[in-house]
mmCIF file of C-alpha atoms in Angstrom:
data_model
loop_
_atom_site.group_PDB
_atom_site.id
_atom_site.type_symbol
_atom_site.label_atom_id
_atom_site.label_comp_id
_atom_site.label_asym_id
_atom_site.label_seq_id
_atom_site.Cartn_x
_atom_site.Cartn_y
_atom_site.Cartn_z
ATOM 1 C CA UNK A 10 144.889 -117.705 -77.217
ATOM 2 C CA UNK A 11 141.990 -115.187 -76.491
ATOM 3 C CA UNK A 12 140.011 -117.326 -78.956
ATOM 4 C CA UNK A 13 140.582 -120.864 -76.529
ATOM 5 C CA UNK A 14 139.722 -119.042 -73.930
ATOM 6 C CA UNK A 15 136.341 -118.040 -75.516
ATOM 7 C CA UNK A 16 135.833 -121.495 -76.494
ATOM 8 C CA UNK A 17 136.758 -122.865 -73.078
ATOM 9 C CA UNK A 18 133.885 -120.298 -71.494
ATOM 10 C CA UNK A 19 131.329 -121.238 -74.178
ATOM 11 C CA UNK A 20 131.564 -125.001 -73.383
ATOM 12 C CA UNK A 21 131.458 -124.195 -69.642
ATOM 13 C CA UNK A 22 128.578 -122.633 -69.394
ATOM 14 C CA UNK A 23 126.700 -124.861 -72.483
ATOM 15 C CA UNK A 24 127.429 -127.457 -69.744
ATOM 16 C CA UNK A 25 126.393 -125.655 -66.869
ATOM 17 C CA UNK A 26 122.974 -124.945 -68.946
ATOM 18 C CA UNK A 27 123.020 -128.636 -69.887
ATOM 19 C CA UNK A 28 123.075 -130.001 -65.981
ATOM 20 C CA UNK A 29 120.599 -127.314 -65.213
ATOM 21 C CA UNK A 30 118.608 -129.209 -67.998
ATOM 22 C CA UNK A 31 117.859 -125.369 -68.953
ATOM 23 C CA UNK A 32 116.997 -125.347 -72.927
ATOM 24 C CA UNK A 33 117.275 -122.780 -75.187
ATOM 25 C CA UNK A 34 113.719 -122.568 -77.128
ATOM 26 C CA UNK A 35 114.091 -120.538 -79.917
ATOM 27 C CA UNK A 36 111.141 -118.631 -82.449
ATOM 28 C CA UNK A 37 111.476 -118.929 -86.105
ATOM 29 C CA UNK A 38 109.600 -117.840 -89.100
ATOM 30 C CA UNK A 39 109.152 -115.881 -92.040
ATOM 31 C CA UNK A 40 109.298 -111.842 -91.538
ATOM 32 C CA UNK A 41 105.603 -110.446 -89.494
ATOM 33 C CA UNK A 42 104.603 -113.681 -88.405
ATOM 34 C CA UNK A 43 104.187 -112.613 -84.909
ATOM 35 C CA UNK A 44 107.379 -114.183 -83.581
ATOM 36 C CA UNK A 45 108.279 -110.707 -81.168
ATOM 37 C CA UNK A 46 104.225 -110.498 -80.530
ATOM 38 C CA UNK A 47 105.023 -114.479 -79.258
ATOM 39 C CA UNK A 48 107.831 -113.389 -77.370
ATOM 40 C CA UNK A 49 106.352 -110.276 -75.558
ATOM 41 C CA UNK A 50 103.152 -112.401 -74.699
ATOM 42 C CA UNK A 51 105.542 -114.862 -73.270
ATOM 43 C CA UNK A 52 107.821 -112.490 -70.847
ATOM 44 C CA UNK A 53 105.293 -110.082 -69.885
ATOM 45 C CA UNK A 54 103.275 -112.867 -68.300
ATOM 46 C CA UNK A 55 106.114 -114.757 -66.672
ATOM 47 C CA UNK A 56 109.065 -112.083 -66.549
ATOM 48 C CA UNK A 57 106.817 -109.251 -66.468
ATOM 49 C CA UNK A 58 108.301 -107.451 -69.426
ATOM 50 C CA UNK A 59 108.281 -106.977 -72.835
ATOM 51 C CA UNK A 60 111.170 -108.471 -75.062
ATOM 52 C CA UNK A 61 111.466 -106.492 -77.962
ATOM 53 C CA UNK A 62 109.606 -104.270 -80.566
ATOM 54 C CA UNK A 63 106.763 -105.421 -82.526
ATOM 55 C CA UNK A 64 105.736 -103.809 -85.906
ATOM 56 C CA UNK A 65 103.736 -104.299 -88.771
ATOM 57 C CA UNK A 66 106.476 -103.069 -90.826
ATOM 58 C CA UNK A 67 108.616 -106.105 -91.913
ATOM 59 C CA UNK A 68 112.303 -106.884 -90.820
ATOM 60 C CA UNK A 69 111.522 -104.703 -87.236
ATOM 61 C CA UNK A 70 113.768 -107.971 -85.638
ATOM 62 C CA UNK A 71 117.173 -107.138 -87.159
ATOM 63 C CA UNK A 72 118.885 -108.842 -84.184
ATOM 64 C CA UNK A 73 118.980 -111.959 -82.067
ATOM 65 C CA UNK A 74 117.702 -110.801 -78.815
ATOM 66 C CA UNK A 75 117.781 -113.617 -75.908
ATOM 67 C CA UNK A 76 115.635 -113.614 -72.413
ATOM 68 C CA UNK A 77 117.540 -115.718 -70.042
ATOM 69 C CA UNK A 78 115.536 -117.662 -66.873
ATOM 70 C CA UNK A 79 112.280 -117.682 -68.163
ATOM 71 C CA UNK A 80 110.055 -119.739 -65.506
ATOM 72 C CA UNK A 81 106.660 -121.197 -66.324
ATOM 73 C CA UNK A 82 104.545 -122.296 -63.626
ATOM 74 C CA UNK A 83 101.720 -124.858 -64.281
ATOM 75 C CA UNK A 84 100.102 -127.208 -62.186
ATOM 76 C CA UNK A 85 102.815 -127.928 -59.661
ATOM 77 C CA UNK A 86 105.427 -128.255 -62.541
ATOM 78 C CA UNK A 87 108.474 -126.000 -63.742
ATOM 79 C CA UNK A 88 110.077 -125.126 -66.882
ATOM 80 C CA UNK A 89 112.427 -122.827 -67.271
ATOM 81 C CA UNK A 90 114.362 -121.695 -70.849
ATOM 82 C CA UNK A 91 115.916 -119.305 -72.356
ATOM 83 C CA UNK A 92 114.224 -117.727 -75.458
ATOM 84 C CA UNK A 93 115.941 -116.720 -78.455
ATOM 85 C CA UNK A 94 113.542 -114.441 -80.754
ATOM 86 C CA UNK A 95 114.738 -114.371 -84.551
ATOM 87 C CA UNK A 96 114.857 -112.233 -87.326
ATOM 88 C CA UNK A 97 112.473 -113.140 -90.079
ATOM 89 C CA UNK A 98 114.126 -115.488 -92.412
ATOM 90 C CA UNK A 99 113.091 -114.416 -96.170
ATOM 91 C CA UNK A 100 114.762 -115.281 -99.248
ATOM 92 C CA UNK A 101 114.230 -111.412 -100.565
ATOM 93 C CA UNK A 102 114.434 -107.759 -98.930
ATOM 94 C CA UNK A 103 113.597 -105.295 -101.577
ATOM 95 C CA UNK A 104 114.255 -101.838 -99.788
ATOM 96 C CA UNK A 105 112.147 -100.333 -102.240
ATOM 97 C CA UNK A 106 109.158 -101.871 -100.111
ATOM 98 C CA UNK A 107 110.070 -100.331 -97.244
ATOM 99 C CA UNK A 108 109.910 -96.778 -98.822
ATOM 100 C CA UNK A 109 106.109 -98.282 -99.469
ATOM 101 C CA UNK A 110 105.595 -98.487 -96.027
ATOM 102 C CA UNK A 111 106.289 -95.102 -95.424
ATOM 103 C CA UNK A 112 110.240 -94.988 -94.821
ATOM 104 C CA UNK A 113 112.469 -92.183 -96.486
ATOM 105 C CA UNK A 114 115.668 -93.700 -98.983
ATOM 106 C CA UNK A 115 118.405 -93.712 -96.757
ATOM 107 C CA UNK A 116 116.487 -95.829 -93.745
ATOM 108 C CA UNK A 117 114.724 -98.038 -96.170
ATOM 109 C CA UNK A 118 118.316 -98.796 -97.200
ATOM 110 C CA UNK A 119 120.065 -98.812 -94.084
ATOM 111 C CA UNK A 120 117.230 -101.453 -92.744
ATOM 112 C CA UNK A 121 117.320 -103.444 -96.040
ATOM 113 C CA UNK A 122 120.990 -104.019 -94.844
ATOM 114 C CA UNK A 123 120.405 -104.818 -91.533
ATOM 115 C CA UNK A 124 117.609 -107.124 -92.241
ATOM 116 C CA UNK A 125 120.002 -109.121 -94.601
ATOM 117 C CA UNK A 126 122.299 -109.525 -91.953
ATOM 118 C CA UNK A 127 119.217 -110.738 -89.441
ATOM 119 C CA UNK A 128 118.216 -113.271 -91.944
ATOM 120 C CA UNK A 129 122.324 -114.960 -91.533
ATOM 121 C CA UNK A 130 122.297 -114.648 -88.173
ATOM 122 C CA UNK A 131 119.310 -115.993 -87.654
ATOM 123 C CA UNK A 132 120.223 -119.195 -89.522
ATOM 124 C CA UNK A 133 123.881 -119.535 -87.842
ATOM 125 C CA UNK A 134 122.106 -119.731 -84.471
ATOM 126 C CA UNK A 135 120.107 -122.635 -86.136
ATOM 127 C CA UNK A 136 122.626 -124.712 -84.483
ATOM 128 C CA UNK A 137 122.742 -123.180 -80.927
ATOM 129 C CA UNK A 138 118.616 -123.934 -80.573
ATOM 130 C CA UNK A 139 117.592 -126.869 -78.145
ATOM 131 C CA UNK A 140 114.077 -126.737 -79.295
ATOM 132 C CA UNK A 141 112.173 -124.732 -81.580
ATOM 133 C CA UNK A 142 108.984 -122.974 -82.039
ATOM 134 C CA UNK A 143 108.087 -122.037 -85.501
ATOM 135 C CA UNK A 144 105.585 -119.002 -85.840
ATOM 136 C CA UNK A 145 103.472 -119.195 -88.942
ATOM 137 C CA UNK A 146 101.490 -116.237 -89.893
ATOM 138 C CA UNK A 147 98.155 -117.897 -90.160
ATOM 139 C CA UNK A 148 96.149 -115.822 -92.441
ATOM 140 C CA UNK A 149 98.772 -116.550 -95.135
ATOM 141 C CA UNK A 150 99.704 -119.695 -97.272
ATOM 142 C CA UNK A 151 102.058 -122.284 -95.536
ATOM 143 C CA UNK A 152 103.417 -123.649 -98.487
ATOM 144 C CA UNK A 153 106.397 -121.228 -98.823
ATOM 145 C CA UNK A 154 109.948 -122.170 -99.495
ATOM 146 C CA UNK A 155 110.743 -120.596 -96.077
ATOM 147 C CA UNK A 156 108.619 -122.412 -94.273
ATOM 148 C CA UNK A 157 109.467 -125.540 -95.738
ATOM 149 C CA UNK A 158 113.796 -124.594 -95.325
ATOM 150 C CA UNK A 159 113.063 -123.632 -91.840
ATOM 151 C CA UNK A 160 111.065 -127.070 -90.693
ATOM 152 C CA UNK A 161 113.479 -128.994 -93.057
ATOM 153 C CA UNK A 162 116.771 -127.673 -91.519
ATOM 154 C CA UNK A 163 115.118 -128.066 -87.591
ATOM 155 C CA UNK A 164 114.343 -132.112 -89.312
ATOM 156 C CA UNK A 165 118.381 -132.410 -90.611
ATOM 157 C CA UNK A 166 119.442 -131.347 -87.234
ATOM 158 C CA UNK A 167 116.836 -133.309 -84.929
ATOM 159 C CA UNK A 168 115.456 -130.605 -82.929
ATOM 160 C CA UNK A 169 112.589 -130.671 -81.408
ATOM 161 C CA UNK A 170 109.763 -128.276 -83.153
ATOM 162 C CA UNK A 171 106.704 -126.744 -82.603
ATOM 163 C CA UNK A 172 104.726 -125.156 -85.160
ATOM 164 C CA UNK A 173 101.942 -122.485 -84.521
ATOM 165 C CA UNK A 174 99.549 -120.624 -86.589
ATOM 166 C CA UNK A 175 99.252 -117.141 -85.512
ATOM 167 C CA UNK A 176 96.965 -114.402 -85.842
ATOM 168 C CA UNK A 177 93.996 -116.884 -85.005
ATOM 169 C CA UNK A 178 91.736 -113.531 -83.793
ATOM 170 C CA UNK A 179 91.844 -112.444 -87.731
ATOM 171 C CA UNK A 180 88.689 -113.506 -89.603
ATOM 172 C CA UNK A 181 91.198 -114.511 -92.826
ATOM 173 C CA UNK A 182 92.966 -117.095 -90.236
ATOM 174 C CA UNK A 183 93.253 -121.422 -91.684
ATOM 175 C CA UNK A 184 94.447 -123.757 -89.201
ATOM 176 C CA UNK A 185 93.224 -126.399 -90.970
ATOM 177 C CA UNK A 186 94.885 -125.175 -93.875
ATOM 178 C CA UNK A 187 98.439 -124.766 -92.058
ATOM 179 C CA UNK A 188 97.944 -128.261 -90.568
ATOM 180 C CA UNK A 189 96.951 -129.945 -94.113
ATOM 181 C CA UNK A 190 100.580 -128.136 -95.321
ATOM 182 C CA UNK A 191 102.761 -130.109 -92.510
ATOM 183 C CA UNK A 192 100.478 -132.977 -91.510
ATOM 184 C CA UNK A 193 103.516 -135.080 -89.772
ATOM 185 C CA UNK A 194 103.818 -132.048 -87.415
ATOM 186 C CA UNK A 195 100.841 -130.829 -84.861
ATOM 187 C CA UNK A 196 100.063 -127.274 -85.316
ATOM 188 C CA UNK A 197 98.361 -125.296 -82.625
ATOM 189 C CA UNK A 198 96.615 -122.312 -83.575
ATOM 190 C CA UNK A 199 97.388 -118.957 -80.971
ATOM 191 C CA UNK A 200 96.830 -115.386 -80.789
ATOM 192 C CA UNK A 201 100.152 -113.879 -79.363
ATOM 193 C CA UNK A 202 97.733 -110.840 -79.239
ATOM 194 C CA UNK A 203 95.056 -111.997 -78.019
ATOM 195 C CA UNK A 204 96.524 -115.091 -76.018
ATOM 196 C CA UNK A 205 93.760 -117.065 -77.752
ATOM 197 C CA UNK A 206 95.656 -120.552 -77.149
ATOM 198 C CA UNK A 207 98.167 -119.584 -75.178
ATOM 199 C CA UNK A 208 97.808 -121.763 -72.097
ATOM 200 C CA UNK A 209 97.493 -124.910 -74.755
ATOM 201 C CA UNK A 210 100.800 -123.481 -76.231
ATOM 202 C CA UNK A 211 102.519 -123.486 -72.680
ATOM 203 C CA UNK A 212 101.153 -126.701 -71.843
ATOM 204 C CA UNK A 213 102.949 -127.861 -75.032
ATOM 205 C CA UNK A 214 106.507 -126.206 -74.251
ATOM 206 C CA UNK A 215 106.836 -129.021 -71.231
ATOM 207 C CA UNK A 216 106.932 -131.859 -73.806
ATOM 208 C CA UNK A 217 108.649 -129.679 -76.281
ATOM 209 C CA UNK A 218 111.257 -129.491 -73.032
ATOM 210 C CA UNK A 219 111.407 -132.994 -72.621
ATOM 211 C CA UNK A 220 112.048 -133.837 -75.977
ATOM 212 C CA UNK A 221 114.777 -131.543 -75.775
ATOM 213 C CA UNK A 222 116.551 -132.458 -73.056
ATOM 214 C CA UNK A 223 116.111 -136.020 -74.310
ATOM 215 C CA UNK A 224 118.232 -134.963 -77.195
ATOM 216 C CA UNK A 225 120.872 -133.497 -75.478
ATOM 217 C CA UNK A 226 121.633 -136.421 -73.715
ATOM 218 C CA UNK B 13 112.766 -111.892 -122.120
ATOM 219 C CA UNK B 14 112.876 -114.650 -119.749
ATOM 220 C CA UNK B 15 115.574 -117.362 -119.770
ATOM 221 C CA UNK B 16 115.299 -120.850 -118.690
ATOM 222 C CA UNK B 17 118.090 -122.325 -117.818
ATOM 223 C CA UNK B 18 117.861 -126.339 -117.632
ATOM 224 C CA UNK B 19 120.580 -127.768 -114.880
ATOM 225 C CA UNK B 20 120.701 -131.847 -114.758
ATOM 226 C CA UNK B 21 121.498 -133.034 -111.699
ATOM 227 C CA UNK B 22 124.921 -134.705 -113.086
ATOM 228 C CA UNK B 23 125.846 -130.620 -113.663
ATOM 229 C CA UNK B 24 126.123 -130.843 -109.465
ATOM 230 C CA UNK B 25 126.405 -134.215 -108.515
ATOM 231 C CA UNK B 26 130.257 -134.064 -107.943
ATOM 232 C CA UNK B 27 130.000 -130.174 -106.594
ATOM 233 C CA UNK B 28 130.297 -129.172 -103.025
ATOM 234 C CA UNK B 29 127.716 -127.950 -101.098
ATOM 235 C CA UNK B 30 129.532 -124.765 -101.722
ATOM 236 C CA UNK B 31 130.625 -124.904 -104.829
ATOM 237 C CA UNK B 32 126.382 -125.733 -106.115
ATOM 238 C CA UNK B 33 125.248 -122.562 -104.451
ATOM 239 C CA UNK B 34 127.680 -120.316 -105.942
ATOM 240 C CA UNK B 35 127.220 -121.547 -109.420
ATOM 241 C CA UNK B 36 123.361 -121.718 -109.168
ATOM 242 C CA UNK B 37 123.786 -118.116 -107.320
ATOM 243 C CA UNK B 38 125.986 -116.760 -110.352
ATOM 244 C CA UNK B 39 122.891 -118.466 -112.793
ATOM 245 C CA UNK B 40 120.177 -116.528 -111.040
ATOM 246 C CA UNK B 41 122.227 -113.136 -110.589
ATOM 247 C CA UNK B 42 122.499 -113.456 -114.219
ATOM 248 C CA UNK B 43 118.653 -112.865 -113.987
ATOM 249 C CA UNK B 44 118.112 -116.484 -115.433
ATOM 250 C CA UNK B 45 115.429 -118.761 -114.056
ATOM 251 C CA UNK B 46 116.968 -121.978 -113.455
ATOM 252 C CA UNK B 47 115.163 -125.466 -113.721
ATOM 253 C CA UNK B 48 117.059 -127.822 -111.214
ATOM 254 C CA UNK B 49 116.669 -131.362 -112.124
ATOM 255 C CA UNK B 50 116.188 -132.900 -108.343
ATOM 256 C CA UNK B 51 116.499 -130.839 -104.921
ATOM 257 C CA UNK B 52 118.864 -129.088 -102.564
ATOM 258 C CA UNK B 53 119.450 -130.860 -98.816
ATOM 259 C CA UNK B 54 117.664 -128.654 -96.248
ATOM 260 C CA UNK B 55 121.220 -127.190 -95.321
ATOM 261 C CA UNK B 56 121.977 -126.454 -98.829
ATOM 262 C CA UNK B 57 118.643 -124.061 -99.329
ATOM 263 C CA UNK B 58 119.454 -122.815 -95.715
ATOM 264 C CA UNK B 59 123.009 -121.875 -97.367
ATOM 265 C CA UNK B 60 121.871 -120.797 -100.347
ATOM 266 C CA UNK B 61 119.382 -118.076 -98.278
ATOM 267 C CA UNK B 62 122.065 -116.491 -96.476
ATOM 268 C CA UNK B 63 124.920 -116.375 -99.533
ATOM 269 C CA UNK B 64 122.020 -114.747 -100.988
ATOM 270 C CA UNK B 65 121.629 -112.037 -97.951
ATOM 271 C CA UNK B 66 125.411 -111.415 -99.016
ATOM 272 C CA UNK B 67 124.315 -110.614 -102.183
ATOM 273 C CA UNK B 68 121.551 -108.516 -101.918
ATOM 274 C CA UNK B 69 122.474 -104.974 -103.796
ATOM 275 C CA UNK B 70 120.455 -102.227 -105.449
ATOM 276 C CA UNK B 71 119.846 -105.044 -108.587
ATOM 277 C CA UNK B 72 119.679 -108.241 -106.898
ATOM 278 C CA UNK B 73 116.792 -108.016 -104.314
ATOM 279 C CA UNK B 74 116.897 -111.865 -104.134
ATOM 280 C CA UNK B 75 115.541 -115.305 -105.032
ATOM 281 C CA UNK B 76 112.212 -117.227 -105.382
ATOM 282 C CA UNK B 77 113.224 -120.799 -104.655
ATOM 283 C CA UNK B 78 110.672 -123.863 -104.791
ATOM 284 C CA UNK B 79 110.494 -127.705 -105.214
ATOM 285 C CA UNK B 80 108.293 -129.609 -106.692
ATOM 286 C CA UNK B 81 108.181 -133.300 -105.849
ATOM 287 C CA UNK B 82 107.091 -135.850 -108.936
ATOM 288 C CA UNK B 83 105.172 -138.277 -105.923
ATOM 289 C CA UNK B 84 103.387 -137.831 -103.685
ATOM 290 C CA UNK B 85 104.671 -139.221 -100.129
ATOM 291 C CA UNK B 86 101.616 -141.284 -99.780
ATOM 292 C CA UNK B 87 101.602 -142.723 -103.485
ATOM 293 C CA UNK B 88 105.088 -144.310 -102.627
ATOM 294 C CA UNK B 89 105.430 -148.012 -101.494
ATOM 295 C CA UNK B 90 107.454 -148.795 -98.047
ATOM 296 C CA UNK B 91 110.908 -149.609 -99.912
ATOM 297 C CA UNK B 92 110.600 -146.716 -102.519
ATOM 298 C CA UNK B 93 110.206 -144.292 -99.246
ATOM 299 C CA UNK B 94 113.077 -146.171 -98.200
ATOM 300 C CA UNK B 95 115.139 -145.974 -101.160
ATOM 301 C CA UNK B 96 114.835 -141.970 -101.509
ATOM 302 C CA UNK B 97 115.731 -141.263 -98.132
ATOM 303 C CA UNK B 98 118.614 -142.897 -98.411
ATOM 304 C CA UNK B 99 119.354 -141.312 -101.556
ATOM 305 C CA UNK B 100 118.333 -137.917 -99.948
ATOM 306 C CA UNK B 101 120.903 -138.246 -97.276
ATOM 307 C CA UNK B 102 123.570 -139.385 -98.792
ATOM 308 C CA UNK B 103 123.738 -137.330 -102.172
ATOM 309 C CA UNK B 104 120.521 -134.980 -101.735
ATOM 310 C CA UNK B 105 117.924 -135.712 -103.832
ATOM 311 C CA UNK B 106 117.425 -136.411 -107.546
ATOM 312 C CA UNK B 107 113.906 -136.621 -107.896
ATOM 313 C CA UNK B 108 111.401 -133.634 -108.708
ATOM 314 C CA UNK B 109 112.413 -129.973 -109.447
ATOM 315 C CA UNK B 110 113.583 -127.172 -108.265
ATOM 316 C CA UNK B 111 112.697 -123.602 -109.585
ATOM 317 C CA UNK B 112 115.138 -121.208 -108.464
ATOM 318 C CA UNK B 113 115.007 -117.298 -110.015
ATOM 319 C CA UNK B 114 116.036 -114.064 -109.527
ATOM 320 C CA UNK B 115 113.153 -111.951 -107.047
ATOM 321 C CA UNK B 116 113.216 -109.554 -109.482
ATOM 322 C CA UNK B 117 111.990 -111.428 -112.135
ATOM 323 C CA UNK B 118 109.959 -113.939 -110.297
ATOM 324 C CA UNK B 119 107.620 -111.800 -107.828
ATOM 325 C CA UNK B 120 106.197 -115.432 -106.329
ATOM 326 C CA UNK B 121 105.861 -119.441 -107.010
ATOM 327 C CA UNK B 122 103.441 -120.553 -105.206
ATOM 328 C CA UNK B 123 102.759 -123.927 -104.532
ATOM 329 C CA UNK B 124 100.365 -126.828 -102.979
ATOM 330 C CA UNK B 125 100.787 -130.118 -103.334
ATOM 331 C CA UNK B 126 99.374 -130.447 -107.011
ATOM 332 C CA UNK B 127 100.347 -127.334 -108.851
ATOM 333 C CA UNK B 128 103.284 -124.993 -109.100
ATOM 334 C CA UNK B 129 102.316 -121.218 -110.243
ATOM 335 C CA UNK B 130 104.768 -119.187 -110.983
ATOM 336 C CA UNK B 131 104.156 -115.246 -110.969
ATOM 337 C CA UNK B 132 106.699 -113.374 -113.045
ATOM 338 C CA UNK B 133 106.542 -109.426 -112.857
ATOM 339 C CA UNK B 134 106.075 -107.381 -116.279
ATOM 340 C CA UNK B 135 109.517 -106.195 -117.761
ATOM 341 C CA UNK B 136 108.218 -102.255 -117.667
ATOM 342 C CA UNK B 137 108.080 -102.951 -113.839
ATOM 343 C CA UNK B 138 111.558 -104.256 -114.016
ATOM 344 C CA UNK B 139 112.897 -101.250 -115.213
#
């Protein structure tokens, strides 16, 4: 009973979302790609905070975490979403590395776990995204079998994607190289850090919007 | 030593989504590299990523996974491209190869659209 009830309020207020035409844009990637960096960049200059913690320790996203009512203003026109930030989807967490990085046993261990349990939640909410942004770490080679699941699940389910190259402001950065790896998709190349590209990236999300919404219908 | 483990695609042709992962899973937690004649649908590899999460103990630290197509998108004529997606969606797809082993064994494949590399780690460094 409790459970038709909780179905009953998750298809209300889908469809209260959906006559809003409110979308939720979700971030996507492999583990320190800059997905959180994204996501900070993006509330602190139109919610006026931060989203979540940022680290250059892998797995720091264990959890989903969602910022409702996000507005962006630009040239007369509004868009407003909901962004879902992910946990890095790998195909491997050795906890081992995290004792590299500094950790002692037990937390390596305890955030090895937690991570694993990111990386499936992360891919059940696959389904729940509208439209999605997918945060490539752009110093590093594109051609990785998580780059390539991610962008070919997004495909099999006909969402909408975006794909950016991060980490633009590092001298070791390719965007040519990231766009020769998925040539039927248009990469833009940011700096969540140093919003290098991020007014070209928001001017994106309004057709990324559209093309979501067109979907939905 | 390092075991290759050759899997035609008739081995999971009739499988279930399901059923393929666990068996290829069981393969690769065996700390065998498997060579997968043809390729796993996007949702399969997607499943296939988080049974592996499940998985992940103080041995099994997870997989390397990687396809390699035999053509080239460009290389194939109109009704070929037709052909294979077809194919692709309704019984995933035969064509290529898929190298699929245990991350403690294979440390990385790495891949561009010419070459495969595969990067194995030394079996002192195992242990």
């Amino acid at each position: 009973m409790i459970n038709v009830f909780k179905k009953f309020l998750n298809r209300f207020f889908k469809d209260l979302f959906k006559e809003k035409g409110q979308v939720k844009l979700g971030l996507y990637g492999p583990p320190n790609g800059g997905k959180t960096t994204l996501a900070n960049k993006v509330c602190k200059d139109w919610l006026g905070e931060e989203m979540g913690r940022a680290s250059k320790v892998a797995h720091e996203t264990r959890e989903v975490q969602i910022k409702e009512q996000i507005t962006i203003k630009r040239d007369g026109k509004e868009l407003t979403f909901s962004l879902v930030d992910t946990p890095g989807i790998a195909t491997k967490i050795d906890y081992e590395e995290f004792i590299k990085s500094g950790m002692k046993e037990k937390e390596a261990k305890g955030r090895a776990k937690e991570a694993t349990k990111g990386v499936i939640d992360a891919i059940k909410w696959l389904d729940d995204m509208d439209a999605v942004i997918v945060v490539l770490d752009g110093t590093k080679d594109p051609y990785t079998q998580v780059n390539i699941t991610i962008i070919g699940n997004l495909e099999a389910r006909n969402i909408p994607v975006l794909l950016v190259a991060n980490k633009m402001d590092l001298k070791k950065a390719d965007l040519k190289h990231v766009q020769a790896a998925f040539p039927q998709y248009e990469v833009i190349g940011i700096s969540a850090k140093t919003s290098e590209g991020i007014d070209g990236l928001y001017e994106k999300l309004f057709e990324l919007r559209k093309k979501a919404l067109k979907r939905k219908k | 030593m390092l075991t290759l483990q050759f899997i035609p695609y008739a081995d999971i042709d009739r499988l279930s989504s399901e059923k393929r992962i666990e068996k290829l899973l069981k393969i690769v937690k065996d700390e065998k590299i498997i060579l997968l004649e043809g390729k796993l649908r996007a949702e399969e590899e997607a499943s296939l990523i988080q049974r592996t999460m499940e998985e992940i103990s103080k041995s099994f630290k997870g997989i390397e996974i990687s396809p390699l197509n035999v053509h080239r998108k460009e290389d194939m004529a109109f009704f070929q491209k037709i052909k294979g997606r077809l194919i692709n969606f309704l019984l995933g797809s035969r064509q290529g190869l898929t190298i699929i082993g245990p991350a403690t064994i294979v440390k990385e494949i790495r891949q561009d659209p010419d070459k495969i590399e595969l990067f194995t780690t030394t079996a002192r460094k195992r242990k």
